[in-house]
Every structure is written in C-alpha cells, then in structure tokens.
Amino acid sequence: SRVRPFRLQPTLVGTLVLLSIASAVVLPGCSDGRARAAGSVSLDGQPVTKAGPTRAYVTFQPVGGGPTATGSIDESGRFTLSVGSKNSLPPGEYRASVRVCEVTPGQGGYSNTKTVSPESYASTKTSGLVFQLEPGSNDIAIELTTPNR
C-alpha cells in the first residue's frame, strides 16, 4: 500500500482563522475601546502652527479624573493627544486647555516665553472647552477667540 503525503485542504473555517490572525497583526488596537484624538487649533479664525518662535500646547483633562493627555502643534497645525507614550486614552468627557506662546532666546541659555493666546484658555478650569471623546478616532477642531475682537 502506498502512503499518500499529507496536504492541507483550504476550508472556510481555516480561511476565517487565518484572516482573523492577520487582522489582529495588521490592525492592532483598532477595536480596543480606547479613543485616539488629533486635531487643529485656530486663534481668531487663523490656524495655529509651529512656525518661527510660535509654539502651541493642548491639554485634555478627564472630567471624572484620571491621567492628563497632552499634545503639541506641529508645522502643519496638527496635534495628537497622548498619555505618556500611548497615543490613546479612555473615552469620555474632557476639559481642554490651550496655550499659544512665542519662545525667544534669553540670557544664559534660557528661553523667554510670551503667551499670545487669551490667558483664560490656558487652564482647563477657565477655558470653557469641553469635548466628548468616543472610542476610535476623534478629529477635534479647537477654535479660540480673543475677547473684544
């Protein structure tokens, strides 16, 4: 009697198992229930970007308590929030603050920082900025206005 070599036959179940393993490798974190947040900031209708001495920082503090998420504006005017080294955070309601500054060289290697955004936006307690982050991707547009303008 002749021995036949063992061959794997493709089956629907086998194909589904392979697809689920492949999607777990290719799409990590897509269904982890956490929120990812990125966006832009404008001041009096003008986009805020990291250009020359201008820098901008965004902070999101969870209303119910927990770790603070932060991000800085890049050259394209975008920020991505992170908590430590993680670019995701728990979904929920957040109070936000934004500080737009001009940083210039100072004496002795120190920098001089001048805030150019209204001071009320620099604190989550006074900014009036509240956002609801949902699981998955969140695109946030933060619009700041100067009083009496």
Coordinates of C-alpha atoms in Angstrom, one line a residue:
S1 CA 0.0 0.0 0.0
R2 CA 1.2 3.4 -0.9
V3 CA 1.4 6.2 1.7
R4 CA -0.1 9.5 0.5
P5 CA 1.5 12.7 1.6
F6 CA -0.5 14.9 4.0
R7 CA -1.9 18.0 2.4
L8 CA -3.7 20.9 4.0
Q9 CA -7.0 21.5 2.3
P10 CA -8.3 25.0 2.4
T11 CA -11.6 25.2 4.3
L12 CA -13.9 28.1 5.2
V13 CA -13.0 27.7 8.9
G14 CA -9.3 27.7 8.2
T15 CA -9.6 30.7 6.0
L16 CA -11.5 32.6 8.6
V17 CA -9.0 31.7 11.3
L18 CA -6.1 33.0 9.1
L19 CA -8.0 36.2 8.3
S20 CA -8.6 36.9 12.0
I21 CA -5.0 36.3 12.9
A22 CA -3.9 38.6 10.0
S23 CA -6.2 41.4 11.0
A24 CA -5.0 41.1 14.6
V25 CA -1.5 41.6 13.4
V26 CA -2.2 44.3 10.8
L27 CA -4.8 46.3 12.8
P28 CA -3.6 46.4 16.4
G29 CA -5.6 48.5 18.8
C30 CA -8.4 49.2 16.4
S31 CA -11.1 47.6 18.5
D32 CA -9.6 48.1 21.9
G33 CA -12.3 50.5 23.0
R34 CA -9.9 53.4 23.6
A35 CA -10.1 56.9 22.0
R36 CA -7.5 58.4 19.7
A37 CA -7.7 62.1 19.3
A38 CA -6.0 64.6 17.0
G39 CA -6.9 67.9 15.6
S40 CA -6.1 71.5 15.0
V41 CA -6.3 74.9 16.7
S42 CA -7.3 78.3 15.3
L43 CA -7.0 81.7 17.0
D44 CA -9.4 84.4 15.8
G45 CA -10.0 82.3 12.7
Q46 CA -6.4 81.8 11.8
P47 CA -4.8 78.3 12.0
V48 CA -2.1 78.0 14.7
T49 CA 1.1 76.3 13.5
K50 CA 4.6 75.7 14.9
A51 CA 6.4 78.4 12.9
G52 CA 9.3 80.5 13.9
P53 CA 9.0 81.3 17.6
T54 CA 5.3 80.2 17.8
R55 CA 4.5 77.0 19.8
A56 CA 1.2 75.7 21.0
Y57 CA 0.3 73.1 23.6
V58 CA -3.0 71.3 24.1
T59 CA -4.1 69.5 27.3
F60 CA -7.1 67.3 27.9
Q61 CA -8.1 66.5 31.5
P62 CA -10.8 63.9 32.0
V63 CA -13.8 65.3 33.9
G64 CA -14.1 62.3 36.1
G65 CA -10.4 62.3 37.0
G66 CA -7.5 60.3 35.5
P67 CA -4.4 60.9 33.6
T68 CA -4.0 64.1 31.5
A69 CA -3.5 63.8 27.8
T70 CA -1.2 66.4 26.1
G71 CA -0.1 67.3 22.6
S72 CA 1.8 70.0 20.8
I73 CA 1.0 71.6 17.5
D74 CA 3.3 70.7 14.6
E75 CA 4.4 72.6 11.5
S76 CA 1.2 71.5 9.7
G77 CA -1.0 72.8 12.5
R78 CA -2.0 69.4 13.8
F79 CA -1.7 67.9 17.3
T80 CA -2.1 64.3 18.5
L81 CA -3.0 63.7 22.1
S82 CA -1.1 61.2 24.2
V83 CA -0.9 60.0 27.7
G84 CA 2.8 59.3 28.3
S85 CA 4.0 57.2 25.4
K86 CA 0.5 56.0 24.5
N87 CA -1.5 57.7 21.7
S88 CA -4.8 56.6 23.1
L89 CA -6.9 57.5 26.1
P90 CA -10.1 56.3 27.7
P91 CA -13.3 57.6 26.0
G92 CA -15.3 60.2 27.9
E93 CA -15.8 63.8 28.6
Y94 CA -12.7 66.1 28.8
R95 CA -12.0 69.7 29.7
A96 CA -9.3 71.2 27.4
S97 CA -6.8 74.0 27.7
V98 CA -4.6 75.5 25.0
R99 CA -1.6 77.8 25.3
V100 CA -0.1 79.5 22.3
C101 CA 3.3 81.0 23.0
E102 CA 6.2 82.8 21.4
V103 CA 9.5 81.4 22.6
T104 CA 12.6 83.6 22.1
P105 CA 16.2 83.0 23.3
G106 CA 17.0 84.6 26.6
Q107 CA 20.2 85.2 28.6
G108 CA 22.2 82.3 29.9
G109 CA 20.7 79.7 27.6
Y110 CA 17.2 80.2 29.0
S111 CA 14.1 80.9 26.9
N112 CA 11.7 83.8 27.2
T113 CA 8.1 82.7 26.8
K114 CA 5.3 85.1 26.0
T115 CA 1.7 83.8 25.9
V116 CA -0.1 85.1 22.8
S117 CA -3.4 83.4 23.3
P118 CA -6.0 84.7 25.8
E119 CA -5.0 83.6 29.3
S120 CA -8.4 82.1 30.0
Y121 CA -7.7 79.2 27.6
A122 CA -4.5 78.2 29.5
S123 CA -6.4 76.4 32.2
T124 CA -9.0 73.6 32.0
K125 CA -10.9 75.4 34.8
T126 CA -11.4 78.6 32.8
S127 CA -11.2 77.7 29.1
G128 CA -14.8 76.6 28.7
L129 CA -13.5 74.0 26.2
V130 CA -15.2 70.6 26.8
F131 CA -15.1 67.6 24.4
Q132 CA -16.6 64.2 24.3
L133 CA -14.1 61.6 23.0
E134 CA -15.6 58.4 21.6
P135 CA -13.9 55.0 21.1
G136 CA -11.8 55.1 17.9
S137 CA -10.6 58.2 16.0
N138 CA -11.7 61.7 17.1
D139 CA -10.9 64.7 14.9
I140 CA -11.0 67.9 17.1
A141 CA -11.2 71.5 15.9
I142 CA -10.4 73.9 18.7
E143 CA -11.4 77.5 17.9
L144 CA -10.1 80.2 20.2
T145 CA -11.2 83.8 20.1
T146 CA -9.6 86.9 21.6
P147 CA -12.2 88.8 23.8
N148 CA -13.4 92.2 22.4
R149 CA -12.4 91.4 18.9

